[in-house]
Short mmCIF file of C-alpha atoms in Angstrom, two decimals:
data_model
loop_
_atom_site.label_atom_id
_atom_site.label_comp_id
_atom_site.label_asym_id
_atom_site.label_seq_id
_atom_site.Cartn_x
_atom_site.Cartn_y
_atom_site.Cartn_z
CA UNK A 1 53.17 22.03 80.46
CA UNK A 2 53.01 18.51 78.99
CA UNK A 3 54.68 17.48 75.76
CA UNK A 4 52.96 17.09 72.38
CA UNK A 5 53.84 13.93 70.47
CA UNK A 6 53.07 12.38 67.11
CA UNK A 7 51.36 8.98 67.09
CA UNK A 8 51.13 6.51 64.23
CA UNK A 9 48.23 4.34 65.42
CA UNK A 10 48.78 1.41 63.08
CA UNK A 11 46.78 -1.69 62.27
CA UNK A 12 49.57 -4.06 63.28
CA UNK A 13 52.24 -1.73 64.68
CA UNK A 14 52.08 1.67 66.39
CA UNK A 15 54.79 4.22 67.09
CA UNK A 16 55.41 7.60 68.71
CA UNK A 17 57.81 10.44 68.01
CA UNK A 18 58.61 13.92 69.29
CA UNK A 19 60.52 17.02 68.25
CA UNK A 20 63.21 17.34 70.93
CA UNK A 21 64.63 20.44 72.62
CA UNK A 22 67.07 20.89 69.73
CA UNK A 23 64.21 20.90 67.21
CA UNK A 24 65.01 17.45 65.85
CA UNK A 25 62.29 14.83 65.19
CA UNK A 26 63.11 11.71 67.20
CA UNK A 27 61.43 8.34 67.66
CA UNK A 28 60.39 7.45 71.22
CA UNK A 29 61.31 3.95 72.41
CA UNK A 30 58.75 1.98 74.39
CA UNK A 31 59.52 0.32 77.74
CA UNK A 32 60.87 -2.67 75.88
CA UNK A 33 63.42 -0.43 74.15
CA UNK A 34 61.79 -0.67 70.71
CA UNK A 35 60.31 2.05 68.52
CA UNK A 36 57.45 -0.16 67.31
CA UNK A 37 54.67 -1.48 69.56
CA UNK A 38 52.36 -4.23 68.25
CA UNK A 39 48.75 -2.99 68.14
CA UNK A 40 47.49 -5.94 70.17
CA UNK A 41 45.50 -5.96 73.41
CA UNK A 42 45.28 -8.86 75.88
CA UNK A 43 42.33 -8.81 78.28
CA UNK A 44 43.47 -10.29 81.60
CA UNK A 45 41.11 -9.64 84.50
CA UNK A 46 41.38 -5.99 85.53
CA UNK A 47 44.62 -5.66 83.57
CA UNK A 48 45.17 -4.94 79.89
CA UNK A 49 48.45 -6.00 78.34
CA UNK A 50 49.34 -4.08 75.18
CA UNK A 51 52.11 -4.72 72.70
CA UNK A 52 54.60 -7.54 72.20
CA UNK A 53 53.47 -9.64 75.18
CA UNK A 54 49.86 -9.40 74.06
CA UNK A 55 50.78 -10.49 70.55
CA UNK A 56 52.75 -13.47 71.87
CA UNK A 57 49.79 -14.44 74.05
CA UNK A 58 47.56 -14.78 70.99
CA UNK A 59 48.50 -18.46 70.67
CA UNK A 60 47.73 -19.33 74.29
CA UNK A 61 44.76 -16.93 74.68
CA UNK A 62 43.24 -16.52 71.20
CA UNK A 63 39.82 -15.46 72.56
CA UNK A 64 41.28 -12.73 74.77
CA UNK A 65 43.79 -11.12 72.41
CA UNK A 66 42.45 -8.51 70.00
CA UNK A 67 44.38 -7.44 66.90
CA UNK A 68 43.60 -5.54 63.67
CA UNK A 69 41.40 -3.23 65.74
CA UNK A 70 41.87 -0.38 63.26
CA UNK A 71 40.09 -2.34 60.54
CA UNK A 72 36.94 -2.42 62.64
CA UNK A 73 36.69 1.34 63.18
CA UNK A 74 34.58 1.57 60.01
CA UNK A 75 31.89 -0.82 61.25
CA UNK A 76 29.33 1.08 63.37
CA UNK A 77 27.95 -2.08 64.98
CA UNK A 78 31.09 -4.16 65.53
CA UNK A 79 32.25 -5.13 69.03
CA UNK A 80 35.01 -7.53 70.14
CA UNK A 81 33.83 -10.29 72.49
CA UNK A 82 36.20 -12.01 74.92
CA UNK A 83 35.96 -15.51 76.39
CA UNK A 84 33.75 -14.23 79.23
CA UNK A 85 31.29 -12.76 76.71
CA UNK A 86 32.27 -9.19 77.61
CA UNK A 87 32.00 -6.68 74.78
CA UNK A 88 34.75 -4.24 73.83
CA UNK A 89 34.21 -1.33 71.44
CA UNK A 90 36.97 -0.72 68.85
CA UNK A 91 37.59 2.85 70.02
CA UNK A 92 38.06 1.72 73.62
CA UNK A 93 40.57 -0.94 72.60
CA UNK A 94 42.34 1.68 70.47
CA UNK A 95 42.38 3.91 73.55
CA UNK A 96 44.19 1.18 75.48
CA UNK A 97 46.90 1.10 72.81
CA UNK A 98 47.15 4.88 72.97
CA UNK A 99 47.35 4.79 76.77
CA UNK A 100 50.27 2.34 76.55
CA UNK A 101 52.01 4.61 74.02
CA UNK A 102 51.36 7.64 76.24
CA UNK A 103 52.75 5.90 79.35
CA UNK A 104 55.85 4.69 77.52
CA UNK A 105 56.49 8.16 76.08
CA UNK A 106 56.18 9.73 79.52
CA UNK A 107 58.67 7.25 80.94
CA UNK A 108 61.13 7.84 78.10
CA UNK A 109 60.82 11.64 78.20
CA UNK A 110 60.59 12.00 81.95
CA UNK A 111 57.62 14.34 81.71
CA UNK A 112 53.86 14.28 81.21
CA UNK A 113 52.47 13.86 77.71
CA UNK A 114 49.17 15.69 77.28
CA UNK A 115 48.74 16.39 73.57
CA UNK A 116 49.10 14.44 70.36
CA UNK A 117 48.59 14.44 66.63
CA UNK A 118 47.28 11.02 65.55
CA UNK A 119 47.49 9.74 61.99
CA UNK A 120 44.92 7.82 59.95
CA UNK A 121 44.81 6.45 56.40
CA UNK A 122 43.93 9.17 53.90
CA UNK A 123 40.77 7.34 52.76
CA UNK A 124 39.34 7.05 56.31
CA UNK A 125 35.78 8.35 56.43
CA UNK A 126 34.16 10.66 58.98
CA UNK A 127 33.24 7.79 61.33
CA UNK A 128 36.76 6.35 61.49
CA UNK A 129 38.41 9.75 61.94
CA UNK A 130 36.09 10.76 64.75
CA UNK A 131 36.37 7.37 66.43
CA UNK A 132 40.15 7.78 66.37
CA UNK A 133 39.80 11.22 67.93
CA UNK A 134 37.50 9.80 70.62
CA UNK A 135 39.99 7.00 71.33
CA UNK A 136 42.62 9.67 71.99
CA UNK A 137 40.30 11.50 74.38
CA UNK A 138 39.49 8.27 76.23
CA UNK A 139 43.24 7.67 76.63
CA UNK A 140 43.63 11.06 78.31
CA UNK A 141 45.09 12.96 75.37
CA UNK A 142 44.13 16.30 73.90
CA UNK A 143 44.06 15.47 70.21
CA UNK A 144 45.52 18.47 68.41
CA UNK A 145 44.56 17.09 65.02
CA UNK A 146 43.95 13.96 62.99
CA UNK A 147 46.13 13.97 59.86
CA UNK A 148 46.61 11.58 56.97
CA UNK A 149 49.45 9.08 57.10
CA UNK A 150 50.84 9.94 53.64
CA UNK A 151 50.84 13.64 54.54
CA UNK A 152 52.78 12.86 57.70
CA UNK A 153 55.21 10.76 55.68
CA UNK A 154 55.84 13.64 53.29
CA UNK A 155 56.61 15.90 56.26
CA UNK A 156 59.12 13.35 57.54
CA UNK A 157 60.85 13.10 54.17
CA UNK A 158 61.26 16.85 54.34
CA UNK A 159 59.56 19.71 52.60
CA UNK A 160 62.22 22.24 53.60
CA UNK A 161 64.45 21.34 50.66
CA UNK A 162 63.66 24.36 48.58
CA UNK A 163 61.45 22.35 46.25
CA UNK A 164 58.46 23.88 44.50
CA UNK A 165 55.77 22.53 42.18
CA UNK A 166 56.81 18.91 42.69
CA UNK A 167 54.36 16.03 42.60
CA UNK A 168 54.85 13.32 45.21
CA UNK A 169 53.40 9.84 44.99
CA UNK A 170 53.11 8.13 48.39
CA UNK A 171 52.66 4.35 48.42
CA UNK A 172 51.77 3.21 51.93
CA UNK A 173 51.50 -0.55 52.42
CA UNK A 174 51.35 -1.43 56.09
CA UNK A 175 50.40 -4.45 58.11
CA UNK A 176 46.66 -4.05 57.67
CA UNK A 177 45.87 -1.23 55.27
CA UNK A 178 46.94 0.14 51.90
CA UNK A 179 46.95 3.85 51.18
CA UNK A 180 47.97 5.76 48.07
CA UNK A 181 48.12 9.56 47.92
CA UNK A 182 49.32 12.04 45.35
CA UNK A 183 50.25 15.51 46.57
CA UNK A 184 51.83 18.64 45.21
CA UNK A 185 54.62 20.52 46.95
CA UNK A 186 53.58 24.10 46.35
CA UNK A 187 56.70 25.43 48.03
CA UNK A 188 59.15 24.64 50.85
CA UNK A 189 56.45 25.03 53.50
CA UNK A 190 53.23 24.28 51.61
CA UNK A 191 51.68 20.97 50.64
CA UNK A 192 48.45 20.31 48.74
CA UNK A 193 46.86 16.86 48.56
CA UNK A 194 45.48 16.11 45.09
CA UNK A 195 43.84 12.74 45.64
CA UNK A 196 43.91 9.65 47.80
CA UNK A 197 42.62 6.11 47.74
CA UNK A 198 43.25 2.74 49.25
CA UNK A 199 41.83 -0.37 50.85
CA UNK A 200 41.33 -0.82 54.60
CA UNK A 201 41.46 -4.61 54.15
CA UNK A 202 44.76 -4.97 52.29
CA UNK A 203 48.15 -5.26 53.94
CA UNK A 204 50.88 -7.49 55.29
CA UNK A 205 48.38 -9.33 57.48
CA UNK A 206 46.64 -10.55 54.33
CA UNK A 207 49.98 -11.80 52.98
CA UNK A 208 50.41 -13.70 56.25
CA UNK A 209 46.94 -15.21 55.90
CA UNK A 210 47.62 -16.41 52.34
CA UNK A 211 50.95 -17.89 53.37
CA UNK A 212 49.39 -19.54 56.42
CA UNK A 213 46.71 -21.11 54.18
CA UNK A 214 49.53 -22.42 51.96
CA UNK A 215 51.18 -23.99 55.01
CA UNK A 216 47.88 -25.65 55.92
CA UNK A 217 47.56 -27.13 52.42
CA UNK A 218 51.11 -28.47 52.54
CA UNK A 219 50.56 -29.93 56.01
CA UNK A 220 47.30 -31.61 55.04
CA UNK A 221 48.82 -32.98 51.83
CA UNK A 222 51.66 -34.65 53.72
CA UNK A 223 49.78 -35.93 56.76
CA UNK A 224 46.20 -36.32 55.52
CA UNK A 225 44.91 -34.28 58.47
CA UNK A 226 42.03 -31.85 57.95
CA UNK A 227 43.07 -28.96 60.16
CA UNK A 228 39.71 -27.25 59.61
CA UNK A 229 38.01 -30.13 61.44
CA UNK A 230 40.53 -29.85 64.26
CA UNK A 231 39.29 -26.27 64.69
CA UNK A 232 42.19 -25.29 66.93
CA UNK A 233 42.60 -21.50 67.22
CA UNK A 234 46.02 -21.97 68.78
CA UNK A 235 47.18 -23.87 65.69
CA UNK A 236 45.74 -21.16 63.44
CA UNK A 237 47.64 -18.48 65.35
CA UNK A 238 50.86 -20.52 65.35
CA UNK A 239 50.68 -20.96 61.56
CA UNK A 240 49.99 -17.22 61.11
CA UNK A 241 52.98 -16.33 63.32
CA UNK A 242 55.20 -18.68 61.30
CA UNK A 243 53.92 -17.07 58.10
CA UNK A 244 54.71 -13.57 59.36
CA UNK A 245 58.27 -14.53 60.29
CA UNK A 246 58.79 -16.26 56.93
CA UNK A 247 57.48 -13.18 55.10
CA UNK A 248 59.92 -10.92 56.95
CA UNK A 249 62.88 -13.24 56.29
CA UNK A 250 62.05 -13.48 52.59
CA UNK A 251 62.52 -9.73 52.21
CA UNK A 252 66.22 -10.32 52.87
CA UNK A 253 66.73 -13.90 51.65
CA UNK A 254 65.64 -15.93 48.63
CA UNK A 255 64.44 -18.86 50.76
CA UNK A 256 63.56 -19.72 54.33
CA UNK A 257 63.18 -22.96 56.30
CA UNK A 258 59.92 -23.39 58.22
CA UNK A 259 58.95 -25.95 60.86
CA UNK A 260 55.27 -26.44 61.71
CA UNK A 261 53.48 -28.74 64.14
CA UNK A 262 49.81 -29.61 64.65
CA UNK A 263 47.72 -32.59 65.73
CA UNK A 264 50.85 -34.32 67.00
CA UNK A 265 52.59 -34.17 63.63
CA UNK A 266 55.42 -32.04 62.21
CA UNK A 267 56.08 -30.51 58.79
CA UNK A 268 59.46 -29.10 57.77
CA UNK A 269 59.61 -27.26 54.48
CA UNK A 270 61.75 -24.81 52.53
CA UNK A 271 59.86 -21.83 51.15
CA UNK A 272 61.24 -20.02 48.11
CA UNK A 273 60.70 -16.30 47.67
CA UNK A 274 59.22 -16.90 44.21
CA UNK A 275 56.56 -19.19 45.73
CA UNK A 276 55.65 -16.50 48.26
CA UNK A 277 55.44 -13.93 45.45
CA UNK A 278 52.98 -16.14 43.55
CA UNK A 279 50.75 -16.26 46.63
CA UNK A 280 50.61 -12.50 47.10
CA UNK A 281 50.73 -11.39 43.46
CA UNK A 282 46.99 -10.65 43.33
CA UNK A 283 47.33 -8.31 46.32
CA UNK A 284 50.24 -6.44 44.75
CA UNK A 285 48.31 -6.17 41.50
CA UNK A 286 45.41 -4.60 43.39
CA UNK A 287 47.73 -1.95 44.86
CA UNK A 288 48.94 -1.31 41.33
CA UNK A 289 45.37 -0.84 40.10
CA UNK A 290 44.56 1.53 42.98
CA UNK A 291 47.73 3.49 42.23
CA UNK A 292 46.74 3.96 38.61
CA UNK A 293 43.21 4.97 39.65
CA UNK A 294 44.69 7.64 41.91
CA UNK A 295 46.92 8.90 39.10
CA UNK A 296 43.89 9.20 36.82
CA UNK A 297 41.89 10.98 39.54
CA UNK A 298 44.74 13.51 39.90
CA UNK A 299 44.70 13.99 36.11
CA UNK A 300 48.41 13.22 35.89
CA UNK A 301 50.69 10.79 34.09
CA UNK A 302 53.65 8.95 35.60
CA UNK A 303 55.97 11.40 33.86
CA UNK A 304 54.39 14.11 36.02
CA UNK A 305 55.42 12.37 39.27
CA UNK A 306 58.72 13.69 40.63
CA UNK A 307 59.19 11.53 43.74
CA UNK A 308 57.91 8.14 44.89
CA UNK A 309 57.90 7.64 48.66
CA UNK A 310 57.53 4.29 50.40
CA UNK A 311 55.68 3.99 53.69
CA UNK A 312 54.88 0.93 55.79
CA UNK A 313 56.81 -2.21 56.64
CA UNK A 314 55.34 -4.24 53.77
CA UNK A 315 57.14 -1.99 51.26
CA UNK A 316 60.33 -3.87 52.20
CA UNK A 317 59.11 -6.80 50.08
CA UNK A 318 61.32 -6.79 46.95
CA UNK A 319 58.37 -7.58 44.69
CA UNK A 320 56.65 -4.36 45.81
CA UNK A 321 59.65 -2.19 45.02
CA UNK A 322 60.20 -3.87 41.67
CA UNK A 323 56.54 -3.33 40.72
CA UNK A 324 56.73 0.36 41.62
CA UNK A 325 59.98 0.83 39.72
CA UNK A 326 58.37 -0.62 36.59
CA UNK A 327 55.06 1.20 37.08
CA UNK A 328 56.38 4.69 37.79
CA UNK A 329 59.70 4.61 35.97
CA UNK A 330 61.33 6.04 39.09
CA UNK A 331 63.37 4.57 41.91
CA UNK A 332 61.33 4.70 45.14
CA UNK A 333 62.96 6.67 47.94
CA UNK A 334 63.92 4.67 51.02
CA UNK A 335 65.96 7.19 53.00
CA UNK A 336 63.95 6.80 56.21
CA UNK A 337 62.76 3.66 57.98
CA UNK A 338 59.31 3.08 56.37
CA UNK A 339 57.93 1.95 59.73
CA UNK A 340 58.88 5.22 61.44
CA UNK A 341 58.29 8.06 59.01
CA UNK A 342 54.57 8.48 59.73
CA UNK A 343 55.19 8.95 63.46
CA UNK A 344 58.07 11.35 62.72
CA UNK A 345 55.88 13.39 60.39
CA UNK A 346 53.10 13.49 62.97
CA UNK A 347 55.62 14.78 65.54
CA UNK A 348 56.67 17.57 63.17
CA UNK A 349 53.04 18.59 62.72
CA UNK A 350 52.42 18.38 66.48
CA UNK A 351 55.40 20.70 66.99
CA UNK A 352 53.97 23.13 64.43
CA UNK A 353 50.64 23.21 66.24
CA UNK A 354 52.17 23.61 69.70
CA UNK A 355 54.64 26.33 68.77
CA UNK A 356 57.83 24.25 68.89
CA UNK A 357 60.54 25.10 66.37
CA UNK A 358 61.58 22.30 64.01
CA UNK A 359 65.10 22.30 62.59
CA UNK A 360 66.70 20.48 59.67
CA UNK A 361 69.90 18.44 59.77
CA UNK A 362 71.95 21.66 59.51
CA UNK A 363 70.22 23.18 62.53
CA UNK A 364 68.29 25.70 60.44
CA UNK A 365 64.81 26.55 61.71
CA UNK A 366 62.00 25.49 59.39
CA UNK A 367 58.83 27.48 58.95
CA UNK A 368 55.49 25.94 59.85
CA UNK A 369 54.08 23.79 57.08
CA UNK A 370 50.78 24.74 55.50
CA UNK A 371 48.66 21.68 54.68
CA UNK A 372 45.87 21.84 52.13
CA UNK A 373 43.82 18.66 52.27
CA UNK A 374 40.92 17.25 50.29
CA UNK A 375 37.83 15.22 51.05
CA UNK A 376 38.58 11.50 51.20
CA UNK A 377 35.05 10.67 50.07
CA UNK A 378 32.10 12.33 48.41
CA UNK A 379 29.38 13.77 50.65
CA UNK A 380 25.71 13.76 49.77
CA UNK A 381 22.14 13.04 50.86
CA UNK A 382 19.79 10.14 50.27
CA UNK A 383 17.01 11.00 47.82
CA UNK A 384 14.50 9.09 45.66
CA UNK A 385 14.89 8.37 41.97
CA UNK A 386 12.03 8.15 39.47
CA UNK A 387 11.33 4.58 40.61
CA UNK A 388 11.13 5.73 44.25
CA UNK A 389 14.34 3.92 45.13
CA UNK A 390 16.89 5.41 47.51
CA UNK A 391 19.93 6.85 45.74
CA UNK A 392 23.01 8.81 46.74
CA UNK A 393 22.76 12.43 45.59
CA UNK A 394 26.31 13.81 45.76
CA UNK A 395 26.77 17.43 46.80
CA UNK A 396 30.51 17.57 47.56
CA UNK A 397 32.70 15.54 45.23
CA UNK A 398 35.61 13.39 46.36
CA UNK A 399 38.98 15.22 46.36
CA UNK A 400 37.40 18.64 46.96
CA UNK A 401 39.78 20.87 48.92
CA UNK A 402 38.68 21.51 52.51
CA UNK A 403 37.37 23.49 54.24
CA UNK A 404 34.55 23.66 51.72
CA UNK A 405 30.84 24.30 51.37
CA UNK A 406 28.61 23.34 48.45
CA UNK A 407 24.92 23.90 47.76
CA UNK A 408 22.60 21.86 45.57
CA UNK A 409 18.97 22.62 44.78
CA UNK A 410 16.20 20.68 43.10
CA UNK A 411 15.13 18.73 46.16
CA UNK A 412 11.46 18.51 47.04
CA UNK A 413 8.78 16.44 48.78
CA UNK A 414 7.73 12.91 47.81
CA UNK A 415 4.12 13.08 49.06
CA UNK A 416 1.22 15.53 48.92
CA UNK A 417 0.94 17.86 51.93
CA UNK A 418 4.28 16.67 53.31
CA UNK A 419 5.41 19.19 55.94
CA UNK A 420 8.78 17.73 56.92
CA UNK A 421 11.76 16.14 55.19
CA UNK A 422 14.33 13.86 56.79
CA UNK A 423 17.79 14.66 55.47
CA UNK A 424 20.15 11.71 55.71
CA UNK A 425 23.76 12.66 54.98
CA UNK A 426 26.09 9.93 53.71
CA UNK A 427 29.74 9.65 52.72
CA UNK A 428 30.83 7.64 49.70
CA UNK A 429 30.91 7.49 45.92
CA UNK A 430 28.56 4.57 45.31
CA UNK A 431 25.07 5.32 43.97
CA UNK A 432 23.66 2.80 46.46
CA UNK A 433 23.30 4.40 49.92
CA UNK A 434 23.81 0.99 51.53
CA UNK A 435 27.38 1.00 50.20
CA UNK A 436 28.10 4.37 51.81
CA UNK A 437 28.65 5.45 55.42
CA UNK A 438 25.95 7.37 57.26
CA UNK A 439 27.29 10.62 58.71
CA UNK A 440 24.11 11.81 60.43
CA UNK A 441 20.67 13.21 59.80
CA UNK A 442 18.39 16.18 60.54
CA UNK A 443 14.74 17.01 59.93
CA UNK A 444 13.53 20.14 58.10
CA UNK A 445 10.07 20.93 59.47
CA UNK A 446 7.40 23.53 58.78
CA UNK A 447 7.31 23.02 55.02
CA UNK A 448 4.04 24.40 53.54
CA UNK A 449 1.40 21.70 52.85
CA UNK A 450 1.57 21.62 49.06
CA UNK A 451 1.24 19.01 46.33
CA UNK A 452 4.29 16.78 46.09
CA UNK A 453 7.10 18.24 44.04
CA UNK A 454 6.12 21.88 44.56
CA UNK A 455 8.29 22.84 47.58
CA UNK A 456 11.77 23.89 46.49
CA UNK A 457 14.50 22.79 48.86
CA UNK A 458 18.18 23.65 48.77
CA UNK A 459 20.73 21.63 50.75
CA UNK A 460 24.15 22.94 51.70
CA UNK A 461 26.84 20.64 53.09
CA UNK A 462 30.22 21.74 54.38
CA UNK A 463 33.42 20.37 55.86
CA UNK A 464 35.44 22.50 58.24
CA UNK A 465 39.23 22.19 58.53
CA UNK A 466 38.82 19.42 61.14
CA UNK A 467 36.57 17.40 58.86
CA UNK A 468 33.39 18.10 60.85
CA UNK A 469 30.29 17.99 58.63
CA UNK A 470 27.74 20.79 58.73
CA UNK A 471 24.28 20.87 57.14
CA UNK A 472 22.04 23.77 56.12
CA UNK A 473 18.71 23.11 54.39
CA UNK A 474 16.12 25.68 53.32
CA UNK A 475 12.67 25.56 51.73
CA UNK A 476 12.83 28.55 49.40
CA UNK A 477 9.13 29.46 49.29
CA UNK A 478 8.56 29.71 53.04
CA UNK A 479 12.09 30.43 54.17
CA UNK A 480 11.93 27.54 56.65
CA UNK A 481 15.47 26.30 57.33
CA UNK A 482 17.60 24.14 59.57
CA UNK A 483 21.28 24.25 60.50
CA UNK A 484 23.03 21.32 62.12
CA UNK A 485 26.53 20.10 62.97
CA UNK A 486 26.22 16.42 62.25
CA UNK A 487 27.56 13.55 64.30
CA UNK A 488 27.36 9.94 63.17
CA UNK A 489 24.93 8.01 65.39
CA UNK A 490 27.57 5.28 65.78
CA UNK A 491 29.90 7.68 67.62
CA UNK A 492 30.05 7.81 71.40
CA UNK A 493 28.22 10.61 73.17
CA UNK A 494 30.15 12.91 75.53
CA UNK A 495 28.73 10.92 78.45
CA UNK A 496 29.85 7.62 76.93
CA UNK A 497 33.34 9.02 76.28
CA UNK A 498 33.59 10.10 79.90
CA UNK A 499 32.42 6.70 81.16
CA UNK A 500 34.86 4.92 78.85
CA UNK A 501 37.70 7.21 79.95
CA UNK A 502 36.96 6.36 83.58
CA UNK A 503 37.02 2.62 82.78
CA UNK A 504 40.32 2.89 80.90
CA UNK A 505 41.84 5.07 83.62
CA UNK A 506 40.93 2.47 86.26
CA UNK A 507 42.54 -0.38 84.32
CA UNK A 508 46.16 -1.31 84.74
CA UNK A 509 47.77 -1.10 81.30
CA UNK A 510 51.16 -2.70 80.88
#
């Protein structure tokens, strides 16, 4: 029987972990001997290069290297296009990263890997979660579950400490996304999420972009060269790489020396940490605002928070830790490598699901953890207001514990003698449907031909424990009803998944 692993499928870096034969969570090194694999894919003929070599190739092959794939999982229409005009769906590129992780884990463990728990940001919507699940299937994995990154992090920090009724604040600032979650430790083996929030377009990559733009301004000021007119993607990538290295160095040092070249000219400069902090301050302030919004949503004050956990490589930035210390009044915990804890937590959960015993540092067996999660977004249907404009009619509120089912009445027809109603289910808090994500739709037919407004329709929406959305609608007078398990139209069909899996299986992934 194959092994079950935990996978942190990150925006910029991915990682895998497993609970070993002794019951201990352990990171799995890739073929390069590292625990972190860059989430980058290089398209090279019939071969796909994933990881460090792909990331390094971004300067030489900017049109054939795809990064920040995770950020595009929310866009139903987005495709990556390579230099030969070939299109690549985000879930298939994610599957290539997962295939690389699977292959490396099999080599390290000396056995087949067949199952996995994959993590996602807590605020990911139905589309992103299901696309992630489909990516796992395309990569040849049985996806045991999709769990939230902060929840996985809390598992890695350890719930078997005898704690009860403790509130944990998880601040997750990675390379491409920001995630904040507040959860309550009910007991040593029980965890309840209270609320979550975040921004899928906020992370270390944005710090790199701001710093790279600063380098461009300094270069142009010294040499009088307009790098935008040069339009060289290789130069853009080189400046971004230099920015990333400078950012990393400034977490340990107060200044760093940088050398840049473009258009036949060179710029050497010394970057002070305080200058870098000025550039990224607005990003850090946004994470602060989102943290306070989450606290308010959980109906707590900072005095009610017992532990502050840091997740993600960008939390190494001193400015981030100082901000959190001042904001929460507590010293953030840094006992585990922030880049690794999500994968470790996912491995613990994978072990729970596959019947493998997990042990603490003293060798004591831990009971399976019970996770009680909440909806990341509100769920509702599109209806008409008094001005006949489309509006979002919420049925299930954000942060409702799942599984759940809620019913709302008061719906009716918009026209005389209307015998059918199209029910469009959307996910999101905004009143404007265009600002929400479409989950799916169904049609209730056979409604009696009556004057508009007379039919009485009830709509029930529900989430199961896997986050699958179900719809039940009923016209009360006639008893006509419809039941449907919804699937977002942007998701791949079973046939498309199979075809994609065959393509990925035929490709050499290194």
